[in-house]
């Protein structure tokens, strides 16, 4: 039988392994402003020369004003991530502003690299996410409310009110990524074969082709 001392040593070794393997690494420098023009491919972006860094690398006014919602879904997401604020590189955070016309929908989608937390600036929203057990967790939100969407789970927001709505969304990733289910499945390039989608959704190839036509780029 193992002694209490060896057992505690084993637990310490396991804990050390979990901490060092599963946790994100700490930053190794004060900042690493993204060099978005670099051809070097890394997990993230290479660092800009520190001598060329300025306050503008950490600044944006991109989400100060409402976005235009005159589109198919009546909603617009405006990102404030590493692509618009290069100073966010390696910091693991970003924001977005989402505006919704009356009746507007941010359709079912996922963020593969981040959990999302929204704060309602104005209006009302019906929101929800789906667990891997196919359970819908939903909530009605009003101005000042906060709601969280776990990383990787399908979620949506719908403005069922008569006035515009808006939220600020926070992410624990510099670039959370977005996969909108409809556009991903029915608007990919090259396209997902009709027979795959018709079997998956228990419908006919003709209906699949009709749905695909709605996700083609507008000319």
Short mmCIF file of C-alpha atoms in Angstrom, two decimals:
data_model
loop_
_atom_site.label_atom_id
_atom_site.label_comp_id
_atom_site.label_asym_id
_atom_site.label_seq_id
_atom_site.Cartn_x
_atom_site.Cartn_y
_atom_site.Cartn_z
CA UNK A 1 0.00 0.00 0.00
CA UNK A 2 1.32 3.41 -0.88
CA UNK A 3 2.31 5.63 2.01
CA UNK A 4 0.43 8.90 2.69
CA UNK A 5 3.56 10.80 1.67
CA UNK A 6 3.84 9.10 -1.73
CA UNK A 7 0.10 9.55 -2.28
CA UNK A 8 0.37 13.30 -1.61
CA UNK A 9 3.36 13.45 -3.94
CA UNK A 10 1.31 11.79 -6.68
CA UNK A 11 -1.54 14.27 -6.15
CA UNK A 12 0.93 17.14 -6.34
CA UNK A 13 2.37 15.77 -9.58
CA UNK A 14 -1.13 15.42 -11.11
CA UNK A 15 -2.07 18.94 -10.01
CA UNK A 16 1.16 20.33 -11.49
CA UNK A 17 0.48 18.51 -14.77
CA UNK A 18 -3.09 19.84 -15.02
CA UNK A 19 -2.02 23.38 -14.26
CA UNK A 20 0.91 23.42 -16.68
CA UNK A 21 -0.83 21.57 -19.54
CA UNK A 22 -4.41 22.83 -19.52
CA UNK A 23 -3.97 26.49 -18.53
CA UNK A 24 -3.22 29.22 -21.07
CA UNK A 25 0.37 30.44 -20.75
CA UNK A 26 1.00 33.77 -19.07
CA UNK A 27 2.26 36.67 -21.15
CA UNK A 28 6.04 36.81 -21.35
CA UNK A 29 6.21 40.54 -22.03
CA UNK A 30 4.26 43.72 -21.32
CA UNK A 31 2.61 43.80 -24.74
CA UNK A 32 2.69 42.22 -28.17
CA UNK A 33 0.87 44.52 -30.58
CA UNK A 34 -0.23 42.47 -33.59
CA UNK A 35 1.64 43.01 -36.82
CA UNK A 36 -1.36 42.32 -39.07
CA UNK A 37 0.68 42.77 -42.25
CA UNK A 38 3.28 40.13 -41.38
CA UNK A 39 3.44 37.00 -43.51
CA UNK A 40 4.64 34.92 -40.56
CA UNK A 41 2.06 32.37 -39.43
CA UNK A 42 1.78 31.77 -35.68
CA UNK A 43 -1.01 30.99 -33.21
CA UNK A 44 -2.16 34.58 -33.03
CA UNK A 45 -0.07 37.31 -34.63
CA UNK A 46 3.63 38.18 -34.47
CA UNK A 47 4.62 41.24 -32.47
CA UNK A 48 5.05 44.66 -33.98
CA UNK A 49 8.40 46.35 -33.32
CA UNK A 50 8.03 47.97 -29.89
CA UNK A 51 9.54 51.19 -31.24
CA UNK A 52 6.54 51.54 -33.59
CA UNK A 53 3.85 50.96 -30.96
CA UNK A 54 1.53 53.88 -30.16
CA UNK A 55 -1.63 54.52 -28.16
CA UNK A 56 -3.66 54.08 -31.35
CA UNK A 57 -2.80 50.36 -31.28
CA UNK A 58 -4.94 50.10 -28.12
CA UNK A 59 -7.75 52.48 -29.14
CA UNK A 60 -10.97 52.24 -31.15
CA UNK A 61 -14.18 54.21 -31.62
CA UNK A 62 -15.68 51.48 -33.77
CA UNK A 63 -18.48 50.49 -31.38
CA UNK A 64 -19.40 53.98 -30.18
CA UNK A 65 -22.36 54.37 -32.53
CA UNK A 66 -25.19 52.05 -33.64
CA UNK A 67 -24.53 49.89 -36.68
CA UNK A 68 -26.78 49.73 -39.72
CA UNK A 69 -29.35 46.95 -39.42
CA UNK A 70 -30.93 47.15 -42.89
CA UNK A 71 -29.92 43.60 -43.82
CA UNK A 72 -31.53 40.17 -44.13
CA UNK A 73 -31.60 39.47 -40.39
CA UNK A 74 -32.08 43.01 -39.12
CA UNK A 75 -28.99 42.83 -36.91
CA UNK A 76 -25.35 43.85 -37.16
CA UNK A 77 -22.31 42.74 -35.17
CA UNK A 78 -19.43 45.26 -34.98
CA UNK A 79 -16.26 43.75 -33.56
CA UNK A 80 -13.64 45.36 -31.35
CA UNK A 81 -11.09 42.56 -31.51
CA UNK A 82 -7.45 42.12 -32.48
CA UNK A 83 -8.28 42.85 -36.12
CA UNK A 84 -9.34 46.40 -35.21
CA UNK A 85 -7.35 46.86 -31.97
CA UNK A 86 -3.94 45.25 -32.60
CA UNK A 87 -2.90 45.83 -28.98
CA UNK A 88 -5.29 43.07 -27.90
CA UNK A 89 -2.89 40.46 -29.31
CA UNK A 90 -2.01 37.93 -26.54
CA UNK A 91 -4.35 39.64 -24.03
CA UNK A 92 -7.21 37.15 -24.44
CA UNK A 93 -10.08 39.66 -24.46
CA UNK A 94 -12.26 41.49 -26.99
CA UNK A 95 -15.62 43.23 -27.33
CA UNK A 96 -18.39 43.60 -29.88
CA UNK A 97 -21.46 45.75 -30.27
CA UNK A 98 -24.61 44.11 -31.62
CA UNK A 99 -27.49 46.23 -32.89
CA UNK A 100 -30.96 44.87 -33.63
CA UNK A 101 -33.81 46.44 -35.56
CA UNK A 102 -37.33 45.70 -34.27
CA UNK A 103 -37.79 42.02 -35.09
CA UNK A 104 -34.04 41.66 -35.75
CA UNK A 105 -32.26 38.37 -35.15
CA UNK A 106 -28.65 37.41 -34.47
CA UNK A 107 -29.20 33.90 -35.85
CA UNK A 108 -28.05 30.66 -34.17
CA UNK A 109 -24.25 30.58 -34.11
CA UNK A 110 -21.26 29.52 -32.02
CA UNK A 111 -17.96 31.03 -30.90
CA UNK A 112 -15.44 28.16 -30.93
CA UNK A 113 -12.79 30.07 -29.01
CA UNK A 114 -14.68 32.07 -26.38
CA UNK A 115 -17.42 32.42 -23.81
CA UNK A 116 -19.60 35.48 -24.44
CA UNK A 117 -21.22 37.82 -21.91
CA UNK A 118 -23.68 40.46 -23.13
CA UNK A 119 -24.83 43.66 -21.43
CA UNK A 120 -28.04 45.20 -22.76
CA UNK A 121 -27.56 48.87 -23.65
CA UNK A 122 -31.13 49.47 -24.76
CA UNK A 123 -34.32 47.67 -25.75
CA UNK A 124 -35.38 44.12 -24.96
CA UNK A 125 -34.17 40.76 -26.23
CA UNK A 126 -35.13 37.10 -26.09
CA UNK A 127 -31.92 35.08 -25.92
CA UNK A 128 -30.91 31.48 -25.42
CA UNK A 129 -28.33 28.76 -25.85
CA UNK A 130 -28.49 25.00 -26.39
CA UNK A 131 -26.55 22.49 -24.32
CA UNK A 132 -25.03 19.32 -25.74
CA UNK A 133 -27.99 17.49 -24.16
CA UNK A 134 -30.27 19.54 -26.50
CA UNK A 135 -31.71 21.57 -23.63
CA UNK A 136 -32.68 25.17 -24.39
CA UNK A 137 -31.66 27.70 -21.72
CA UNK A 138 -33.49 30.93 -22.52
CA UNK A 139 -34.18 34.31 -20.95
CA UNK A 140 -35.88 37.61 -21.72
CA UNK A 141 -33.57 40.59 -21.21
CA UNK A 142 -34.11 44.31 -20.71
CA UNK A 143 -31.84 47.36 -20.44
CA UNK A 144 -29.10 46.78 -17.88
CA UNK A 145 -29.40 42.98 -17.86
CA UNK A 146 -26.43 40.63 -18.33
CA UNK A 147 -26.45 37.13 -19.82
CA UNK A 148 -23.67 34.60 -20.51
CA UNK A 149 -23.31 32.16 -23.41
CA UNK A 150 -20.86 29.30 -22.70
CA UNK A 151 -18.00 28.75 -25.11
CA UNK A 152 -18.80 26.67 -28.18
CA UNK A 153 -22.55 26.30 -27.53
CA UNK A 154 -25.13 27.31 -30.14
CA UNK A 155 -26.90 30.54 -29.12
CA UNK A 156 -29.04 33.36 -30.49
CA UNK A 157 -30.57 36.76 -29.70
CA UNK A 158 -33.90 38.08 -31.00
CA UNK A 159 -35.43 41.53 -30.66
CA UNK A 160 -39.15 40.91 -30.29
CA UNK A 161 -39.73 44.52 -29.24
CA UNK A 162 -41.04 47.46 -31.21
CA UNK A 163 -37.94 49.61 -30.80
CA UNK A 164 -34.26 49.01 -31.63
CA UNK A 165 -32.07 47.11 -29.17
CA UNK A 166 -28.32 46.95 -28.61
CA UNK A 167 -25.82 45.06 -26.48
CA UNK A 168 -22.13 45.15 -25.71
CA UNK A 169 -20.64 41.65 -25.83
CA UNK A 170 -17.42 40.67 -24.06
CA UNK A 171 -15.29 37.64 -24.99
CA UNK A 172 -12.38 35.88 -23.32
CA UNK A 173 -10.50 35.70 -26.63
CA UNK A 174 -8.76 38.27 -28.79
CA UNK A 175 -10.58 36.74 -31.79
CA UNK A 176 -13.47 34.48 -30.71
CA UNK A 177 -14.50 33.34 -34.19
CA UNK A 178 -18.11 32.94 -35.30
CA UNK A 179 -19.86 30.09 -37.08
CA UNK A 180 -23.42 30.94 -38.07
CA UNK A 181 -25.21 27.64 -38.53
CA UNK A 182 -27.26 28.56 -41.58
CA UNK A 183 -24.43 30.24 -43.48
CA UNK A 184 -21.95 27.53 -42.49
CA UNK A 185 -24.09 24.60 -43.61
CA UNK A 186 -25.84 26.13 -46.61
CA UNK A 187 -23.38 28.77 -47.82
CA UNK A 188 -19.97 27.11 -47.56
CA UNK A 189 -17.35 27.03 -50.35
CA UNK A 190 -17.14 24.42 -51.72
CA UNK A 191 -20.74 23.54 -50.79
CA UNK A 192 -21.75 20.70 -48.51
CA UNK A 193 -23.29 18.04 -50.83
CA UNK A 194 -27.09 18.21 -51.11
CA UNK A 195 -27.47 14.56 -50.16
CA UNK A 196 -25.60 15.10 -46.89
CA UNK A 197 -27.83 17.99 -45.86
CA UNK A 198 -31.07 16.38 -47.08
CA UNK A 199 -30.35 13.25 -45.04
CA UNK A 200 -29.22 15.22 -42.00
CA UNK A 201 -32.33 17.40 -41.98
CA UNK A 202 -34.69 14.65 -43.18
CA UNK A 203 -35.82 16.60 -46.21
CA UNK A 204 -35.38 16.54 -49.99
CA UNK A 205 -32.42 17.71 -52.10
CA UNK A 206 -34.77 20.17 -53.84
CA UNK A 207 -35.57 21.91 -50.55
CA UNK A 208 -31.86 21.93 -49.66
CA UNK A 209 -31.03 23.64 -52.96
CA UNK A 210 -33.75 26.20 -52.31
CA UNK A 211 -32.30 26.99 -48.88
CA UNK A 212 -28.79 27.20 -50.32
CA UNK A 213 -29.97 29.79 -52.83
CA UNK A 214 -30.85 32.12 -49.94
CA UNK A 215 -27.28 32.01 -48.60
CA UNK A 216 -25.51 32.76 -51.87
CA UNK A 217 -23.63 36.10 -52.09
CA UNK A 218 -25.89 38.85 -53.37
CA UNK A 219 -24.82 40.21 -56.76
#
